XYZ file of C-alpha atoms in Angstrom:
425
model
C 0.524 -30.850 27.357
C 3.668 -28.495 27.725
C 3.138 -25.591 30.230
C 4.149 -22.545 28.277
C 6.534 -20.847 30.763
C 7.468 -18.830 27.751
C 4.203 -17.107 28.022
C 5.486 -15.496 31.264
C 9.095 -14.879 30.196
C 8.132 -12.309 27.615
C 5.992 -10.252 29.885
C 8.503 -10.676 32.924
C 11.296 -9.451 30.628
C 9.319 -6.268 29.497
C 8.193 -5.631 33.043
C 11.771 -5.935 34.456
C 13.139 -3.507 31.888
C 10.490 -0.906 32.353
C 10.621 -1.208 36.114
C 14.354 -0.302 35.916
C 13.472 2.740 33.855
C 10.670 3.621 36.278
C 13.154 3.361 39.132
C 15.286 5.942 37.350
C 12.114 8.048 37.266
C 11.499 7.390 41.011
C 8.295 5.786 39.954
C 7.088 2.707 41.841
C 4.553 0.035 41.079
C 0.997 1.067 42.296
C 0.241 -2.510 43.231
C 2.713 -2.364 46.259
C 1.128 -2.168 49.605
C 2.344 1.406 50.333
C 0.455 2.843 47.323
C 3.337 4.957 46.204
C 3.251 8.140 44.158
C 4.246 8.349 40.551
C 6.518 11.188 41.016
C 7.509 11.881 37.449
C 4.079 11.063 35.847
C 2.331 13.432 38.211
C 3.970 16.247 36.392
C 2.928 15.044 33.097
C -0.461 15.468 31.292
C -1.891 12.097 31.660
C -5.030 11.001 33.634
C -4.085 10.605 37.369
C -5.346 7.822 39.549
C -6.397 10.503 42.002
C -8.259 12.542 39.365
C -11.942 12.902 40.469
C -14.423 9.853 40.593
C -14.374 7.071 38.107
C -17.612 8.522 36.588
C -16.071 11.966 36.132
C -12.933 10.724 34.357
C -14.599 8.111 32.277
C -17.178 10.462 30.711
C -14.681 13.123 29.599
C -12.796 12.884 26.358
C -10.199 15.191 24.869
C -6.788 16.906 25.502
C -5.694 17.354 29.121
C -3.343 20.373 28.640
C -4.650 23.740 27.518
C -4.108 24.445 23.744
C -0.547 25.519 23.234
C 1.454 27.124 20.218
C 4.812 26.060 18.919
C 6.213 29.522 20.037
C 5.448 28.335 23.674
C 7.614 25.311 23.457
C 11.074 25.360 24.946
C 13.424 26.069 22.104
C 16.643 24.575 23.405
C 17.162 20.910 24.330
C 16.822 19.981 27.995
C 20.121 19.913 30.142
C 21.899 16.518 30.379
C 24.165 15.392 33.273
C 27.778 16.345 32.822
C 29.706 14.298 30.368
C 26.707 13.479 28.185
C 25.351 15.150 25.060
C 22.232 14.786 22.726
C 22.476 13.352 19.249
C 19.914 12.837 16.468
C 20.147 9.389 15.578
C 20.498 8.854 11.661
C 18.816 5.552 10.722
C 20.170 5.974 7.257
C 23.651 5.602 8.340
C 24.736 2.019 8.550
C 27.275 2.520 11.300
C 24.767 4.374 13.467
C 22.122 1.792 12.941
C 24.731 -0.757 13.946
C 25.147 1.251 17.323
C 21.477 1.263 17.911
C 21.311 -2.384 17.186
C 24.100 -3.083 19.803
C 22.577 -0.771 22.602
C 19.095 -2.489 22.232
C 20.582 -5.978 21.930
C 22.541 -5.652 25.169
C 20.391 -3.395 27.292
C 16.806 -3.281 26.211
C 14.621 -6.366 27.176
C 15.883 -9.390 28.910
C 14.186 -11.992 31.001
C 14.672 -12.415 34.782
C 17.001 -15.395 34.352
C 19.039 -13.794 31.628
C 18.235 -16.594 29.147
C 16.570 -14.582 26.466
C 17.245 -11.064 25.056
C 15.342 -9.288 22.238
C 17.319 -9.123 19.063
C 15.968 -6.417 16.926
C 17.496 -6.813 13.460
C 18.840 -3.646 11.760
C 16.197 -4.267 8.960
C 13.525 -4.360 11.621
C 14.666 -1.238 13.232
C 14.746 0.798 9.944
C 11.177 -0.499 9.199
C 10.032 0.407 12.708
C 11.477 3.845 12.721
C 11.237 5.114 9.119
C 7.540 5.083 8.083
C 6.107 7.651 5.620
C 6.689 11.199 6.909
C 9.015 10.106 9.726
C 10.906 12.851 11.588
C 14.588 12.221 11.917
C 14.801 14.574 14.838
C 12.436 12.298 16.859
C 15.085 9.559 16.937
C 16.824 10.903 20.186
C 20.072 9.492 21.508
C 22.502 10.338 24.282
C 26.228 9.874 23.756
C 29.274 10.093 26.138
C 30.898 13.431 25.434
C 34.514 12.181 25.506
C 34.031 8.863 23.523
C 30.936 9.441 21.522
C 29.474 6.068 22.552
C 25.709 5.826 22.255
C 24.279 4.979 25.742
C 20.627 6.036 25.593
C 17.787 6.099 23.076
C 14.180 7.013 22.645
C 12.052 7.397 19.482
C 8.914 8.755 18.263
C 7.212 8.168 14.820
C 4.216 10.125 13.437
C 0.870 8.244 13.098
C -2.710 9.349 12.634
C -4.642 7.514 15.394
C -8.451 7.484 15.832
C -9.563 7.780 19.407
C -13.380 7.084 19.384
C -14.545 9.509 16.621
C -11.509 11.763 16.652
C -8.644 11.313 14.209
C -5.441 12.790 15.826
C -1.902 13.223 14.445
C 0.220 11.973 17.293
C 3.561 10.330 18.106
C 4.047 6.746 18.885
C 6.802 6.622 21.520
C 9.021 3.415 21.745
C 12.478 2.032 22.343
C 13.213 3.797 25.529
C 16.642 2.361 26.326
C 19.445 3.187 28.744
C 22.715 1.531 29.094
C 22.535 -0.800 32.133
C 25.663 0.917 33.797
C 23.950 4.340 33.578
C 20.423 3.619 35.035
C 21.415 5.733 38.139
C 22.012 8.765 36.133
C 18.217 9.505 35.898
C 18.514 9.756 32.118
C 14.982 8.319 31.533
C 13.008 11.447 32.625
C 15.023 13.916 30.540
C 14.810 11.535 27.452
C 11.027 11.402 27.748
C 10.851 15.194 28.155
C 13.246 15.861 25.216
C 11.428 13.725 22.753
C 8.239 15.305 23.869
C 9.666 18.721 23.316
C 10.708 17.697 19.691
C 7.301 16.392 18.913
C 5.681 19.546 20.187
C 7.996 21.647 18.062
C 6.147 19.958 15.092
C 2.788 21.205 16.590
C 1.808 17.690 17.659
C 0.574 17.398 21.199
C -0.560 13.715 21.816
C 1.282 10.484 21.979
C 0.535 6.776 22.275
C 2.840 4.256 23.981
C 2.753 0.870 25.903
C 4.399 -0.496 29.029
C 4.459 -3.659 31.053
C 3.605 -1.950 34.326
C 0.801 0.323 35.563
C 1.367 4.040 35.243
C -1.196 6.865 35.297
C -3.483 5.779 33.613
C -4.024 2.913 31.237
C -6.447 3.328 28.316
C -6.561 -0.426 28.237
C -4.953 -3.416 29.868
C -4.233 -6.371 27.421
C -2.573 -9.650 27.734
C -0.135 -11.689 25.656
C -0.857 -15.244 24.530
C 1.820 -17.621 23.219
C 1.544 -20.573 20.742
C 4.258 -23.166 20.575
C 5.404 -24.033 17.009
C 8.567 -25.898 17.889
C 7.907 -27.352 21.385
C 10.859 -29.515 21.536
C 13.184 -26.618 21.046
C 11.136 -24.484 23.500
C 11.421 -27.017 26.238
C 15.213 -27.780 25.570
C 16.235 -23.977 25.753
C 14.009 -23.445 29.001
C 11.301 -21.314 27.286
C 8.651 -23.892 28.013
C 8.578 -26.907 30.388
C 7.355 -30.267 29.779
C 4.186 -31.026 31.796
C 4.472 -33.870 34.168
C 1.767 -35.770 32.600
C 3.129 -35.375 29.045
C 5.875 -36.979 27.201
C 7.968 -35.017 24.606
C 6.439 -37.108 21.702
C 2.893 -36.473 22.878
C 3.647 -32.694 23.252
C 5.050 -32.491 19.745
C 1.921 -34.215 18.610
C -0.363 -31.908 20.530
C 1.021 -28.906 18.806
C 1.355 -30.439 15.289
C -0.146 -28.392 12.400
C -1.058 -29.368 8.844
C 1.708 -28.978 6.230
C 0.111 -26.212 4.196
C -2.647 -23.503 4.579
C -6.213 -24.948 4.161
C -8.039 -21.721 2.912
C -8.635 -21.588 -0.818
C -6.897 -18.506 -2.367
C -4.607 -17.945 0.634
C -1.462 -16.323 -0.778
C 1.304 -13.736 0.013
C 0.342 -10.073 -0.257
C 1.929 -8.209 -3.205
C 2.329 -4.564 -4.284
C -0.856 -4.819 -6.405
C -2.857 -5.607 -3.307
C -2.075 -2.392 -1.431
C -5.358 -0.593 -2.553
C -7.625 -3.477 -1.657
C -5.875 -4.086 1.728
C -6.090 -0.530 2.594
C -9.648 -0.386 1.883
C -10.347 -3.956 3.847
C -8.376 -2.738 7.004
C -9.881 0.685 7.006
C -13.399 -0.798 7.157
C -12.360 -3.435 9.672
C -10.665 -1.009 12.097
C -13.679 1.315 12.128
C -15.278 -0.871 14.776
C -12.531 -0.292 17.426
C -12.192 2.634 19.922
C -8.422 3.070 19.304
C -7.086 2.337 15.912
C -4.588 3.625 13.333
C -5.790 5.526 10.142
C -3.508 4.231 7.482
C -3.041 5.502 3.944
C -1.964 3.386 1.029
C 1.570 4.631 1.657
C 1.308 3.345 5.332
C 0.009 0.034 4.116
C 2.769 -0.294 1.681
C 5.370 0.398 4.382
C 3.949 -1.482 7.357
C 2.317 -4.571 5.673
C 4.188 -5.349 2.308
C 6.200 -8.524 3.142
C 9.804 -7.930 4.121
C 12.046 -10.884 4.699
C 12.647 -11.520 8.363
C 10.634 -8.491 9.295
C 6.958 -8.652 8.313
C 4.778 -11.311 6.626
C 1.318 -10.586 5.091
C -1.227 -12.796 3.513
C -4.474 -12.290 1.665
C -7.342 -14.506 0.666
C -8.416 -14.192 -2.982
C -10.368 -17.267 -3.891
C -12.337 -15.605 -6.796
C -10.619 -12.912 -8.872
C -13.976 -11.426 -9.605
C -14.641 -11.061 -5.930
C -11.361 -9.690 -5.027
C -9.449 -9.788 -1.705
C -11.664 -11.027 1.116
C -9.509 -11.542 4.020
C -6.030 -10.516 5.473
C -3.538 -11.625 8.164
C -0.141 -10.546 9.034
C 2.674 -10.981 11.610
C 6.068 -9.450 12.336
C 9.261 -11.145 13.284
C 11.150 -10.331 16.510
C 13.748 -13.011 17.617
C 15.485 -13.318 20.813
C 19.141 -14.408 21.524
C 19.443 -17.474 23.520
C 22.159 -16.821 26.253
C 24.527 -19.497 27.170
C 22.972 -22.393 25.178
C 25.464 -24.636 23.338
C 23.066 -25.893 20.742
C 20.687 -23.162 20.046
C 21.547 -19.325 19.486
C 18.152 -17.837 18.393
C 14.618 -18.095 19.337
C 12.516 -17.023 16.400
C 9.293 -15.513 17.396
C 6.283 -14.247 15.295
C 3.959 -11.522 16.663
C 0.380 -11.193 15.387
C 0.038 -7.851 13.578
C -3.257 -6.978 11.806
C -5.912 -9.515 10.957
C -9.039 -8.953 8.883
C -11.548 -11.930 8.884
C -14.422 -11.367 6.460
C -15.381 -14.380 4.390
C -12.912 -16.466 6.286
C -13.127 -16.772 10.107
C -10.475 -15.340 12.348
C -9.724 -18.891 13.638
C -9.136 -20.361 10.076
C -6.948 -17.253 9.161
C -4.792 -17.410 12.190
C -4.529 -21.213 11.782
C -3.166 -20.633 8.216
C -0.787 -17.941 9.660
C 0.470 -20.534 12.130
C 1.222 -23.041 9.424
C 3.119 -20.647 7.236
C 5.048 -19.393 10.403
C 5.828 -22.979 11.300
C 7.188 -23.709 7.773
C 9.339 -20.710 7.917
C 11.017 -22.077 11.021
C 9.408 -19.864 13.656
C 9.505 -21.422 17.170
C 6.714 -19.536 18.879
C 3.820 -17.280 17.783
C 2.630 -14.488 20.023
C -0.700 -12.452 20.029
C -2.432 -9.998 22.142
C -6.067 -10.233 23.154
C -6.942 -7.127 21.232
C -9.585 -6.810 18.449
C -11.227 -10.214 18.020
C -8.319 -12.368 18.848
C -10.011 -14.011 21.719
C -12.184 -15.828 19.001
C -9.164 -18.051 18.256
C -6.632 -18.066 20.994
C -8.029 -20.918 23.045
C -9.058 -22.996 20.273
C -5.704 -22.749 18.525
C -3.747 -23.697 21.798
C -2.365 -20.367 22.771
C -1.221 -20.277 26.269
C -2.042 -17.283 28.352
C 0.813 -15.118 29.718
C 0.861 -13.868 33.314
C 1.860 -10.224 32.634
C -0.144 -7.371 31.175
C 0.585 -4.881 28.508
C -0.815 -1.470 29.267
C -1.912 1.087 26.463
C -1.414 4.682 27.329
C -2.379 8.102 25.719
C -0.193 11.247 26.474
C -2.188 14.468 26.888
C -5.547 12.833 26.051
C -8.359 11.653 28.272
C -10.599 8.873 27.171
C -12.835 6.321 28.962
C -11.046 3.117 29.656
C -11.458 0.433 26.997
C -11.559 -3.351 26.965
C -8.877 -5.219 24.947
C -11.412 -6.107 22.380
C -11.991 -2.376 21.863
C -8.263 -1.908 20.870
C -7.480 -1.992 17.152
C -3.908 -0.570 17.483
C -0.665 -2.802 17.583
C 2.395 -1.042 18.683
C 5.789 -2.706 17.852
C-alpha cells in the first residue's frame, strides 16, 4: 500500500503559509513550550484561551462585543505603511482577476519542499468571490503606490450561517495573501482590520474563517483525508511514496475503481434540479451545529456544475420519487514545481454530500469514480458531517495536520468535526 505522504503535504503547506502571516502579526503557535501570547488576536473579539473556565466559556453563546451601530464604525480606511495604498479589487475586470491569480499562484500556499503550489484558476476565483449579493468593497487589495502592483489581498463574502439555532448574516473571510518579499511590513493585521471595518459598515458583525494553526479559539478542529486516484503519478511527482512492501503494480491495483458509477439514477445535476437540491440540502444540514443556510440562488451559484470548478451529481432512480441523494466536489489543482514530466496535480475536494436513500459510502464511491474518469489525481475530504462513515472504507489516508474552524465576534461551545456542516473553500 502506498503511504500517502501527500496527506501531509496539503496541511503542511497551509500551516506554513499561515505561520508566515502569523509571524507578521507577532502571533506564535500555542503548542510551543513557552506558551506564547497571541498579541494581535488578544485585541480582537474572539474567545481567548485565558477566558474563564472551560465550563463558563462552553455554556455561553452569542456575540462577544457589545452591540454597535454603523455610525460608530471608523469611516476612513486604516493607515498603511508608506508607499502602499488600498484598492478595491474588481473581479469583473479580466486584467485585475489575472493580477489576483498571479499573486495567489506565486505567494499563497506552497508545501515545505517547494514542490507543489495551489493554482486557483481565474474561473474558480470568480466563483468563490462573486456569490449572490457579494460586496465588491469586501475584496480588499494593497498596491505599491509607485507601480500599482498588487502585493496583498484579503476577501470577504456574505453568507447566512446557522450557529446552533441562530441564523446569522456574516462574512466568510478567505484568501489572506501577502507577497513573500513584504511579509516583514506587517500588512496582515491591517488587512484583517480593514476588511473587518468594511464588513461592519454593512451592519454585519460576525465572520467565519479557517486556519491551519491554533489561534484563539477554535470552534472545531478537523482533519483532511486524501484518496489516491492516480497513485503512479502521485508517487512519481513525490506527492506520495511507495510503501516498502508494495510494488507499483500492486499499489495501482489497490486503488483501482470501477469504470462507471454503480448507483441507479446517478447523473449530473441540472438547472431543473435546483429547487429539489435546495430542499434536500436544507433538511440534511439542519442536524449540524454550524452550517450554511442557502437559498435557491445560493444553490444555483455554488452547486450547479461549472467546468474545472465544481461538479455536482444527484440520484433520481424513479422520476415519481424525485431526487433522493446528492454529492458534489470542487476542483483545486496545484502546480508541480520543477518536474520535467508533469506540470499539474489535479485535486478534487469533497464539498456537500446528502445521503438519503443511498449510503454516504456508495455516493462517495461514485464521486471517486467520476473524478477518476475526469483525470483527477487525488480526492480530498474533511472529517466533517458524516464523512467518517466512508473515509476508511474507501481508502482515504489520514493527513497529519488540522484545519481549525473559527467564528469572529461570536462565542459558541466547541463542536466535534461531525457537528460541522460548513465547507469553506
